[in-house]
Structures are given as structure tokens and as C-alpha cells.
Coordinates of C-alpha atoms in Angstrom, one line a residue:
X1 CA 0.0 0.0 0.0
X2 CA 3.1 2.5 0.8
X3 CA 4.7 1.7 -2.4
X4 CA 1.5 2.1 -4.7
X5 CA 0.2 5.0 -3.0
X6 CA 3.5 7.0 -2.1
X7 CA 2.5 7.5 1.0
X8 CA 5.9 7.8 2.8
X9 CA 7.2 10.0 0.2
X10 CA 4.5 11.9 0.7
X11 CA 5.0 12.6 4.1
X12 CA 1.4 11.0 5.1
X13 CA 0.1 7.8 6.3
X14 CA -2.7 5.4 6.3
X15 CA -4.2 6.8 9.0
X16 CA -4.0 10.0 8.0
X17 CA -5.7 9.3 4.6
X18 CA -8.6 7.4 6.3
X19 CA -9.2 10.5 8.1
X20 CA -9.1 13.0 5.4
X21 CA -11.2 10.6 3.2
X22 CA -13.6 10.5 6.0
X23 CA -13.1 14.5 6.7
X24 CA -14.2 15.2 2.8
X25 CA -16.6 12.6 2.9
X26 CA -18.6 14.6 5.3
X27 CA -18.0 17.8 3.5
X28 CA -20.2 16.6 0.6
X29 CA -22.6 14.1 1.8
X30 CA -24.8 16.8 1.7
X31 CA -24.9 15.6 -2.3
X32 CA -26.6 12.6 -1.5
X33 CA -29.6 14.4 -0.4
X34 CA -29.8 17.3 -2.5
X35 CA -29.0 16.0 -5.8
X36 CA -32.2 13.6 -5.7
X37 CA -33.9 16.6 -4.2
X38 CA -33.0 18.8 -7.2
X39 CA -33.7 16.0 -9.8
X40 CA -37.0 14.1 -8.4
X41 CA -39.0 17.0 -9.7
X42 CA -37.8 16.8 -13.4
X43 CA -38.1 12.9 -12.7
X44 CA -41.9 12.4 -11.0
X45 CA -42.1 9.0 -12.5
X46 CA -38.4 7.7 -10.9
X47 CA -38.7 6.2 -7.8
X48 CA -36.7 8.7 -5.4
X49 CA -34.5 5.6 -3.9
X50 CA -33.5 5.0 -7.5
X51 CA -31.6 8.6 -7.3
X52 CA -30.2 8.2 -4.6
X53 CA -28.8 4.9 -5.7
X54 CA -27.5 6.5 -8.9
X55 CA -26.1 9.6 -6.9
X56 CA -24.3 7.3 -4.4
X57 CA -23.3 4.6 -6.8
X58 CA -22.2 7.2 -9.4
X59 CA -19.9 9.6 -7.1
X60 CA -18.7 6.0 -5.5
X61 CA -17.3 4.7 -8.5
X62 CA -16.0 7.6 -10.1
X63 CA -14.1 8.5 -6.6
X64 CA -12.1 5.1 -6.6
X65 CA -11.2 5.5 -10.0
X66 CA -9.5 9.1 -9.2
X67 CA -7.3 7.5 -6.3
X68 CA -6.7 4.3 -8.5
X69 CA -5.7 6.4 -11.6
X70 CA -4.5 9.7 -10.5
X71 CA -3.3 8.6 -7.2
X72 CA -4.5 12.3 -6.2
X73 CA -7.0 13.4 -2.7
X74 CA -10.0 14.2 -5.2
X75 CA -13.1 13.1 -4.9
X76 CA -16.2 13.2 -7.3
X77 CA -20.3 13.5 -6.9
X78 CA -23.1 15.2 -9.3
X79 CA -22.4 18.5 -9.4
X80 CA -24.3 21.6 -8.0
X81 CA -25.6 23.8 -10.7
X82 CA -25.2 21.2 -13.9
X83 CA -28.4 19.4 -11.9
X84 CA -30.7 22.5 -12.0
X85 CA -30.0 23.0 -15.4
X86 CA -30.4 19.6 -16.8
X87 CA -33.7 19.6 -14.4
X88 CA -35.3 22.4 -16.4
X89 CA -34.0 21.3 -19.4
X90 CA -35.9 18.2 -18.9
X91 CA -39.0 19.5 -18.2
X92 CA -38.2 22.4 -21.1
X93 CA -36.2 21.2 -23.7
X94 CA -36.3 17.7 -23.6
X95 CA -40.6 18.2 -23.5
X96 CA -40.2 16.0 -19.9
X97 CA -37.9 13.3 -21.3
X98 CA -35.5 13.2 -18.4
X99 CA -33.8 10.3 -20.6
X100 CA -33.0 12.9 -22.8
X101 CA -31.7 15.1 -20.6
X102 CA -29.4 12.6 -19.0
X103 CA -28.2 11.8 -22.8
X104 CA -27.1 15.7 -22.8
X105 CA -24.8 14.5 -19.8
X106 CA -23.7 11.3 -21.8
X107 CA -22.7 13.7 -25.1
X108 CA -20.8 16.7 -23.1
X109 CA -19.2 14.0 -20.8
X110 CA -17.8 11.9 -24.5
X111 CA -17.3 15.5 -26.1
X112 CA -14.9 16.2 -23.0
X113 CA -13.3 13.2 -22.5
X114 CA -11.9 13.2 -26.6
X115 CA -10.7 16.8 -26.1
X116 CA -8.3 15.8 -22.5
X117 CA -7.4 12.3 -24.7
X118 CA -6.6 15.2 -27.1
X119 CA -4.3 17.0 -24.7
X120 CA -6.8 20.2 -25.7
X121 CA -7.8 20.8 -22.4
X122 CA -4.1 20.4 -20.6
X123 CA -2.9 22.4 -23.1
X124 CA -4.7 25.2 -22.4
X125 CA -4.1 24.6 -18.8
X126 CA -0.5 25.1 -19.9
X127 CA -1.1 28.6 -21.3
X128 CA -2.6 30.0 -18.5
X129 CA -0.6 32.7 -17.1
X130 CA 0.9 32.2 -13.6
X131 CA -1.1 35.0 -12.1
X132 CA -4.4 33.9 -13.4
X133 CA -3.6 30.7 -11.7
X134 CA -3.0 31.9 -8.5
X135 CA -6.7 33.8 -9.2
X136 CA -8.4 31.1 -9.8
X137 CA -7.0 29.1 -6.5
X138 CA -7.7 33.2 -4.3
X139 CA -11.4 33.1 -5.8
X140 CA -12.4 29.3 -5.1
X141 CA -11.0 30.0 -1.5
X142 CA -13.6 32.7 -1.6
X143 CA -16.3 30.7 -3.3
X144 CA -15.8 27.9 -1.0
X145 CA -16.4 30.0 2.2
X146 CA -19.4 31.8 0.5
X147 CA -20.8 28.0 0.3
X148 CA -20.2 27.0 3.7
X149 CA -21.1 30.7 5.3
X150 CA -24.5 30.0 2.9
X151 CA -25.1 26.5 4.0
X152 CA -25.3 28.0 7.6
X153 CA -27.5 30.7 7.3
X154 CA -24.6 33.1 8.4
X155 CA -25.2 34.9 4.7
X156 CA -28.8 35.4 3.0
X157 CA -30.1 36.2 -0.2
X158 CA -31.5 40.1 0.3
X159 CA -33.7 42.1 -2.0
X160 CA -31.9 45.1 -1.4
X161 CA -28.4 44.4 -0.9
X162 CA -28.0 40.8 -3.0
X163 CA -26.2 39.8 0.5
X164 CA -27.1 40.1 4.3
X165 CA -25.9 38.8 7.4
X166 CA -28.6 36.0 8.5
X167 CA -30.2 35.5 11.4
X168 CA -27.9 35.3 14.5
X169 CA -30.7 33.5 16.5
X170 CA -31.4 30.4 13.9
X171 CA -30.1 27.6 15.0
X172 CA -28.2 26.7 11.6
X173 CA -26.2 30.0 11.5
X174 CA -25.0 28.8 16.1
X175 CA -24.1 25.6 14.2
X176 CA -22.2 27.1 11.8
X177 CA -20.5 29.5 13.9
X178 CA -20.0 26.5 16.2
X179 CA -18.2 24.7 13.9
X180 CA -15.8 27.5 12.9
X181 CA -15.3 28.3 16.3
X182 CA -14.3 24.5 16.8
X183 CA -12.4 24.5 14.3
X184 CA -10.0 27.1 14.6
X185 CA -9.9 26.3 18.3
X186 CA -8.5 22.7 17.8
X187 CA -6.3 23.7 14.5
X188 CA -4.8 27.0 17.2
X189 CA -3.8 24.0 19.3
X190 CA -2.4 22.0 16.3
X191 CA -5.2 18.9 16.7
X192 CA -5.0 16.3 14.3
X193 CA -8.2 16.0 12.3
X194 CA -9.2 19.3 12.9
X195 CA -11.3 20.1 10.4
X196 CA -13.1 16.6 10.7
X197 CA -13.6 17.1 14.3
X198 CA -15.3 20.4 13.8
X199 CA -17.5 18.7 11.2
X200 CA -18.5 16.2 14.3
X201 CA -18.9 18.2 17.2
X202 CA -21.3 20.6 15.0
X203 CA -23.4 17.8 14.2
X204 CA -24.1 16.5 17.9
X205 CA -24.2 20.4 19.0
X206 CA -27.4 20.3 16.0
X207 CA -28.9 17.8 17.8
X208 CA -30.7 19.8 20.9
X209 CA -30.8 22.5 18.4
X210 CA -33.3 20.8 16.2
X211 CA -30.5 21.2 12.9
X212 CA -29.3 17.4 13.3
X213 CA -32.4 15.6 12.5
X214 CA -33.0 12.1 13.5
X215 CA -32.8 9.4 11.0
X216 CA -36.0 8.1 9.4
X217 CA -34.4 4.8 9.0
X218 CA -31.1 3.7 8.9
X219 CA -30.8 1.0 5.7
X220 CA -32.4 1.6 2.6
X221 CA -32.3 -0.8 -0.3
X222 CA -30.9 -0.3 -4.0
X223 CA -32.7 0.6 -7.1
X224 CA -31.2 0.6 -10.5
X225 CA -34.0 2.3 -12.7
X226 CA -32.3 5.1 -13.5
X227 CA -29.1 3.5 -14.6
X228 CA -28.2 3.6 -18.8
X229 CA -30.9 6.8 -18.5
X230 CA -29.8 7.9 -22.3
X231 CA -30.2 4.2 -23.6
X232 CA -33.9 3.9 -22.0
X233 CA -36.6 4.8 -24.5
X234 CA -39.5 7.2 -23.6
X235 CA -43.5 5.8 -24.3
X236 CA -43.0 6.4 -28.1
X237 CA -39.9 4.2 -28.2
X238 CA -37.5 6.7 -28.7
X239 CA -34.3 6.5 -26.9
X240 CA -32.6 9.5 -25.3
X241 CA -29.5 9.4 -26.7
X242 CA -31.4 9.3 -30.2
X243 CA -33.2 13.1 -29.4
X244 CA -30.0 14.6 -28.5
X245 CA -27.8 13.9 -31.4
X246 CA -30.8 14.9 -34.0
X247 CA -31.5 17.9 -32.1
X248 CA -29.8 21.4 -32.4
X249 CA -31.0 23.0 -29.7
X250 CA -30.0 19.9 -27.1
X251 CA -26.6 19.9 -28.7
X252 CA -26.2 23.6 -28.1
X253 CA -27.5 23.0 -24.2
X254 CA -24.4 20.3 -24.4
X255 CA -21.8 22.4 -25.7
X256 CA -22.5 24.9 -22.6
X257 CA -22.2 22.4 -20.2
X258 CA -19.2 21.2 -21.5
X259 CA -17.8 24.6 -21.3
X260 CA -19.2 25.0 -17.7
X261 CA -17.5 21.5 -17.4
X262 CA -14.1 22.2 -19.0
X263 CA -12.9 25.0 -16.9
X264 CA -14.6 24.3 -13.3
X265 CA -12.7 20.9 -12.7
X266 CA -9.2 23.1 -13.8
X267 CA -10.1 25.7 -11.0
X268 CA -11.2 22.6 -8.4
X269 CA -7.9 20.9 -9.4
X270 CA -5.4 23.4 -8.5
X271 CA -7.0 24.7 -5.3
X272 CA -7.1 20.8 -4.2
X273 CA -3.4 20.6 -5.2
X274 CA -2.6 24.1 -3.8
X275 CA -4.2 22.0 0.0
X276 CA -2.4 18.4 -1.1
X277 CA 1.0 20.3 -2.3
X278 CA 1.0 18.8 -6.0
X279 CA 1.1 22.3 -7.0
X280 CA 4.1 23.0 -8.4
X281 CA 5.8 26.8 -8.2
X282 CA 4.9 27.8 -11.7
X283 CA 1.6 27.0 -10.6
X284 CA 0.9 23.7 -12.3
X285 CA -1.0 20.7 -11.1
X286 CA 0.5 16.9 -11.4
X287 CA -1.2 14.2 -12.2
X288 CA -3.0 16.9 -14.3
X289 CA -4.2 14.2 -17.1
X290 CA -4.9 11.5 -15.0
X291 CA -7.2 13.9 -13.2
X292 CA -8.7 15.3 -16.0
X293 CA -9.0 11.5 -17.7
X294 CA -11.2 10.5 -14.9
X295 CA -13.1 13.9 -14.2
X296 CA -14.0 13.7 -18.1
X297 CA -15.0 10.2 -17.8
X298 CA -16.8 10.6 -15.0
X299 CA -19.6 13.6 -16.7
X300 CA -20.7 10.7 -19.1
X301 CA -21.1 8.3 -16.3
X302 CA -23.4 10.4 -14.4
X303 CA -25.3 10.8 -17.4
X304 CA -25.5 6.9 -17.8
X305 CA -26.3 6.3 -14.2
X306 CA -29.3 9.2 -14.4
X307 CA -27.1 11.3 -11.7
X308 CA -26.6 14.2 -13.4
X309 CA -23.0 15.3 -14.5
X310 CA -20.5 13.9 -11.9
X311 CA -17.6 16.6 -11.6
X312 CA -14.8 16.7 -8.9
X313 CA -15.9 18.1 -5.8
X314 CA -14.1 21.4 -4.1
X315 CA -15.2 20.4 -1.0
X316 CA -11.8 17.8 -1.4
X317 CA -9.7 20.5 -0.5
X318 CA -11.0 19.8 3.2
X319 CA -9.8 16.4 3.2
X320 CA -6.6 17.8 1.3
X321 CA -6.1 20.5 4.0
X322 CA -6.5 17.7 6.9
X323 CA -3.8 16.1 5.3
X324 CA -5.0 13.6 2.4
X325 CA -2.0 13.6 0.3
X326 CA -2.5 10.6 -2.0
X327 CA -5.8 8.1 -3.8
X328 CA -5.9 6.3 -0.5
X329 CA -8.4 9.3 0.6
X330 CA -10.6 9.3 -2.5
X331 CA -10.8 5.5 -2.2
X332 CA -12.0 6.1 1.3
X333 CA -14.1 8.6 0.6
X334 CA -15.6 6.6 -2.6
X335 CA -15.9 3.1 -0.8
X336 CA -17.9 5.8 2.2
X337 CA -20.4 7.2 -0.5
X338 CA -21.0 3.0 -2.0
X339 CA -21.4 2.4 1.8
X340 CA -23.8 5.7 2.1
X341 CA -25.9 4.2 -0.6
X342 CA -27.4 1.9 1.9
X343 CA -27.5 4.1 4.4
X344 CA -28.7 7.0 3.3
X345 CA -31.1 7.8 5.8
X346 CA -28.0 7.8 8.2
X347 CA -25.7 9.9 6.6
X348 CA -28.6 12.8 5.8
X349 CA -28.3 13.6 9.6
X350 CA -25.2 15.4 8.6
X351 CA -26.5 18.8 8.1
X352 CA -24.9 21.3 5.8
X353 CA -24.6 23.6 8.6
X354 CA -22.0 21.5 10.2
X355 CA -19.5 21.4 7.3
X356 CA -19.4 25.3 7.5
X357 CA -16.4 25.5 9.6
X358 CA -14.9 23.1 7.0
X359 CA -15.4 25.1 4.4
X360 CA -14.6 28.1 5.4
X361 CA -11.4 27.2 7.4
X362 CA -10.4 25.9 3.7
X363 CA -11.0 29.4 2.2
X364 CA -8.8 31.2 4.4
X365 CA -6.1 28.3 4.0
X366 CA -6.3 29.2 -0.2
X367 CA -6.7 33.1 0.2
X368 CA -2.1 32.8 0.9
X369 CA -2.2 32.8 -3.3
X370 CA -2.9 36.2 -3.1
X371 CA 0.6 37.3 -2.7
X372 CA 1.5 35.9 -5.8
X373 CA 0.1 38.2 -8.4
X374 CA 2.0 41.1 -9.1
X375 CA -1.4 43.7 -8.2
X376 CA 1.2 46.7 -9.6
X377 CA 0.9 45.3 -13.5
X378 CA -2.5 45.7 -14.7
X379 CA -2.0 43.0 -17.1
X380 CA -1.4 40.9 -14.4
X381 CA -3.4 42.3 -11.8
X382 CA -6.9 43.6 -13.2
X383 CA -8.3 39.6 -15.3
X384 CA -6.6 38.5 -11.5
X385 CA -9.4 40.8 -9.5
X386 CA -11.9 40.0 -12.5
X387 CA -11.7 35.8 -11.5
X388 CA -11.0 36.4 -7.9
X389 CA -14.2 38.4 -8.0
X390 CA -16.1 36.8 -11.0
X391 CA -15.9 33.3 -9.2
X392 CA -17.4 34.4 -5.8
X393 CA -20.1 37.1 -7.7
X394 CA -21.4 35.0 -10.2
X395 CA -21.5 31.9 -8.0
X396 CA -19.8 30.1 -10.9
X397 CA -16.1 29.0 -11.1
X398 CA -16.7 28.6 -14.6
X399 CA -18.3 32.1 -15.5
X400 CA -15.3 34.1 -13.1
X401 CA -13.1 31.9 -15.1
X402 CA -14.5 33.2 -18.1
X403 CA -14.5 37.0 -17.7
X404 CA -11.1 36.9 -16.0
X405 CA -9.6 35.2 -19.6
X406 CA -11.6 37.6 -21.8
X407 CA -10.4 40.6 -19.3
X408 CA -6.9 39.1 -20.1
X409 CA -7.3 39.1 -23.6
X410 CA -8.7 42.8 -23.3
X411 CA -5.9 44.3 -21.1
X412 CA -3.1 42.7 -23.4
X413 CA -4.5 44.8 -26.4
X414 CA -5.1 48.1 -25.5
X415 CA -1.5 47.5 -23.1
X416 CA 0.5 47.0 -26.3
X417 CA 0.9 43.8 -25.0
X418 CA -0.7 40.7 -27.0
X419 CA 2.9 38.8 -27.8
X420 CA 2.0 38.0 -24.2
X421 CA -1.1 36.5 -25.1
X422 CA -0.9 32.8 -26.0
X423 CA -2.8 31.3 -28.9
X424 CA -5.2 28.4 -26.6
X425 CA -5.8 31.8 -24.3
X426 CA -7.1 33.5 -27.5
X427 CA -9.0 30.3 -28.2
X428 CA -10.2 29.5 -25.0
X429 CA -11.4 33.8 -24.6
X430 CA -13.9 33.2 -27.5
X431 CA -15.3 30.2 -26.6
X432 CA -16.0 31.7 -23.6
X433 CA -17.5 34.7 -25.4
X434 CA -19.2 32.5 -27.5
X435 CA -20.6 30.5 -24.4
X436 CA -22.1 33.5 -22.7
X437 CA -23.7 34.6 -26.0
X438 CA -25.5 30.9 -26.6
X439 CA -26.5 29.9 -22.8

């Protein structure tokens, strides 16, 4: 296990990565719920069991596969976001044909997977600048606090002023406060498993509170229906897969998830390497096309299982920042989520609430990139503020991505600067342009 895994040259241990599997585990197990949640109402006629299945299964399977393959503390689940969209385009779109919308997953996952076998989407990786990289890590520090501060209650949407401080008497925002207090408590005194005790003592501090809720049951059987979704037919016989590929309008729904797809794992990959240190100093991430290989792979599974695209999660950078180093945690955390698909009742006590300390303990850990974009260069500095700000603003890594390269781009012309300007940055600039035209 030492030898395949590294673990010794790594400076980490079994231990260790059990724990951080477990720690990041519990930082997304809120997917297990919500996904379904999201998806049940696009799906009336699924049983709700039969997502959850395909949720746990699905981010399960796709999790191994990271630590087996990339040998990297990453760990995958249907994403946030991509679910919404592919639940209206179900009920829109697709006329209710959720078969069809899981076949939109299927194409943009097959789509993305030839373009990393490519080396298209490591390439362009490549010619990112430096200081854009250390952007995207700053602004996914600040988008992962915004989550867990959200999850609590501590911020709130507001009519007035988009954001407001939330209740201080609910009982989620004491648990989430709880849980940062905790956190930074036990990491002051240098605690191992920190960040996964916080998560804990949160969750039985929820329980007088009324947050933790008790379990309905505590084993729940399997169901398969939703599994090879694209290749089920709907009650005229017509497969999914078959309405996607003849239809213009579905194809242009997949090309902007692909896009959506394409740059979000790159920002989720170097803030969990910036945590796991396989970040190198010019700012790039090894293992990078093992990563990709897998996170590519793993959009077109979701689709087949009926899960909705499965993306790597940011949430790993809390089992990265309790010390995951290596695949041993993802295969913890994956053989946890196969493990949570019978026991799903169970593992819904966790509340979202609880991970807030997580979270944002993980966002102040990433905001140390800061210092390493020159703010005195306004080629360097301005498309830096653009993502740092885009990312957190927009609520999409994807979209700050996006204006930060077309700010780049910009700045580079009217500086006198494009030699600076790589070809794949010029590409990659008006596909994004082109992507917020069409979605």
C-alpha cells in the first residue's frame, strides 16, 4: 500500500488518509440528499430511492477511480448547478424526457473526454498565465467560504443588498458559527483531524438545536432504474440518446455544459493541489491528465447512471487540507459514498450547517495565493481581481473563469501587450464569449 500509494514520500500515512477521506466525505454528503432533491421534480415517475442509488453509486465509483488512476485526494459526486440545469432542461427542452436530458450529460461527458485524450484541455491549462492561476486558486477560497457561510445561514439572499448577514438567533447560523469556532480552536492547538472534528462536534451540537435531525431509518435498499438513462426509451420508443444527437437545440445545451465542465474541474484541481501540495511553483498541477482522464470520464457516467454530470468536488480540498495527500483518501471517501448508498437515511443527519467550519477554514487556507500576483501590473493584476471576484459574484467557477480570460485578452490589447497573449488563451477567450452569447 506504501509503495503504490506513495505515502511515505508523501509525508502522510494510512491513518491519516482514512481520516481525510472520511473529513471530505462529510464535507459533501450533503450531495446525496440534494442531488435527488433537485432532480425528483424533473423525474416524478423515478422512484426517489432509484436517485439516490445512482447519486451514491455514481460519485462511488468515479471516486475510486480518481485515487486508482490519479493517485491524487480528489473526490467526485453530481455537481451543484449542472443538476438544475439539466432539471429544467428536462421538463423544457427535452418536453419531460429526463432520458433525454441525461443523454445531454452522456454527449458533453464523451465530447470532453476526446478533447483531454486530445491534450486540448491540458494544453490550455498550460497557457494560462501564472497569475491567473493563483486567481483562480484566491477566488475558489472565496467561493468555497461563500458556500459553507450559505449553508449556515450566516449569509442570505437580500432584496436590497443581493447579500445580508442572516439570522444570529437560527439555530443553523449557532451551528455554523460552532463549527468554525471549533475548528480554529483545535487547529490553534495544532489537533489532528481538525477540520473533521469540527464537522462532528457541530453535528451533535445540531442535535438539541433541532439542525441534526434524526434518522428516518437507517438501511435503505438499492434501485437501478435510472441506470443507462440515455439508452432507456420514452412511451413512443425513442431512446434519449437518439433526441440529443438529431437535435440542435439539445446539442447547443451540451456544448454549454461542456464549457461550464471544462474550466470548473481546472479551478477545483489546482485549489485541491494548492491544499495536497501537488502544486508545483509555476503554478501547475501533477497528475494533471490522470485527473482530467477521470473527471472527463466521469460527466458521461453520471449521465449513464441518471445522476446528473459527476464533476470533482471542491469540498476535497477539506480532506486535502486535513492532510489527504494521496488516492488512498478518494478511495476512502468513494468506498464511504457506496457504503452511504445503503444508508442514506443515516448519513442525511449530517447537516450542511455542520461542514461550515470546513469550508470556510479551507478558504482562508487558499486566500495565501494572493501574494502571488503582481497587483502593480494591470495585465497581471486587473483579469486576477476580474476571476477572484467573478468566481465568488457569479456563484460560478466557470463564469469568473470566463471574464477573468476575456479581461486578459482585453488588457493585453489596449496595453500593447498581446505577444503575451498565448494562442489556446485567444481560443479558449472566444469560446467563452461565445458560451455567454449561446447559454
Amino acid at each position: 500500500m506504501d509503495k503504490f500509494f506513495h505515502l511515505t514520500e508523501r509525508g502522510t500515512s494510512a491513518g491519516t488518509e482514512l481520516r481525510a477521506g472520511l473529513t471530505t466525505f462529510l464535507a459533501m454528503a450533503y450531495i446525496i440528499i440534494v442531488n435527488p432533491s433537485i432532480l425528483s421534480a424533473a423525474m416524478p415517475d423515478v422512484p426517489y430511492g432509484a436517485i439516490v442509488t445512482g447519486t451514491c453509486v455514481g460519485a462511488a465509483v468515479m471516486t475510486v477511480l480518481m485515487g486508482l488512476i490519479a493517485n491524487r485526494p480528489l473526490a467526485c459526486a453530481s455537481g451543484l448547478g449542472v443538476n438544475s440545469m439539466i432539471a429544467v432542461a428536462a421538463t423544457g427542452a427535452c418536453g419531460g424526457d429526463w432520458h433525454a436530458a441525461m443523454g445531454i450529460i452522456f454527449v458533453e461527458g464523451v465530447a470532453i473526454l476526446i478533447l483531454v485524450l486530445c491534450g486540448l484541455r491540458e494544453a490550455i491549462m498550460d497557457a494560462i498565465p501564472v497569475s491567473l492561476r493563483h486567481a483562480i486558486s484566491v477566488g475558489l477560497g472565496l467561493f468555497i467560504a461563500m458556500i459553507g457561510l450559505s449553508n449556515a445561514g450566516i449569509i442570505v439572499n437580500d432584496a436590497g443588498t443581493l447579500l445580508a448577514l442572516g439570522d444570529v438567533t437560527n439555530a443553523a447560523f449557532i451551528v455554523g458559527i460552532i463549527s468554525i469556532i471549533v475548528t480554529i480552536v483545535l487547529e490553534a492547538f495544532h489537533v489532528k483531524g481538525s477540520i473533521l472534528l469540527g464537522i462532528v462536534i457541530a453535528v451533535i451540537c445540531g442535535i438539541p438545536l433541532g439542525v441534526t435531525q434524526a434518522p428516518a431509518g437507517i438501511v435503505s435498499t438499492l434501485d437501478f432504474t435510472t441506470f443507462a438513462a440515455p439508452f432507456q426509451s420514452d412511451a413512443n420508443g425513442v431512446m434519449g440518446i437518439a433526441k440529443v444527437v438529431t437535435n440542435p437545440t439539445l446539442l447547443v445545451l451540451a456544448f454549454s455544459l461542456m464549457m461550464s465542465d471544462f474550466f470548473d474541474t481546472m479551478g477545483t484541481a489546482m485549489a485541491v493541489a494548492k491544499q495536497g501540495d501537488f502544486l508545483t511553483e509555476d503554478g501547475n498541477v501533477e497528475n494533471i491528465r490522470e485527473i482530467l482522464i477521470v473527471d472527463s470520464a466521469a460527466a458521461a457516467v453520471g449521465g449513464l447512471f441518471g445522476a446528473s454530470s459527476i464533476t470533482t468536488f471542491v469540498e476535497s480540498t477539506s480532506g486535502a487540507a486535513d492532510g489527504g495527500r494521496s488516492g488512498l483518501t478518494s478511495i476512502t471517501t468513494g468506498v464511504l459514498f457506496l457504503l452511504a448508498a445503503f444508508f442514506s437515511p443515516l448519513i442525511a443527519c449530517v447537516s450542511s450547517a455542520a461542514t461550515c467550519g470546513a469550508l470556510v477554514y479551507v478558504g482562508y487556507l487558499m486566500m495565501g495565493d494572493v501574494k502571488g500576483i503582481d497587483w502593480s501590473d494591470l495585465l497581471e493584476g486587473f483579469p486576477a481581481f476580474m476571476i477572484v471576484a467573478s468566481i465568488c459574484m457569479t456563484y460560478s467557477i466557470s463564469s469568473g473563469i470566463g471574464l477573468g480570460f476575456i479581461a486578459y485578452v482585453i488588457t493585453a490589447v489596449v496595453t500593447g501587450q498581446v505577444k503575451k497573449v498565448r494562442p489556446l488563451m485567444w481560443v479558449a477567450a472566444i469560446a467563452f464569449l461565445i458560451y455567454f452569447l449561446v447559454a
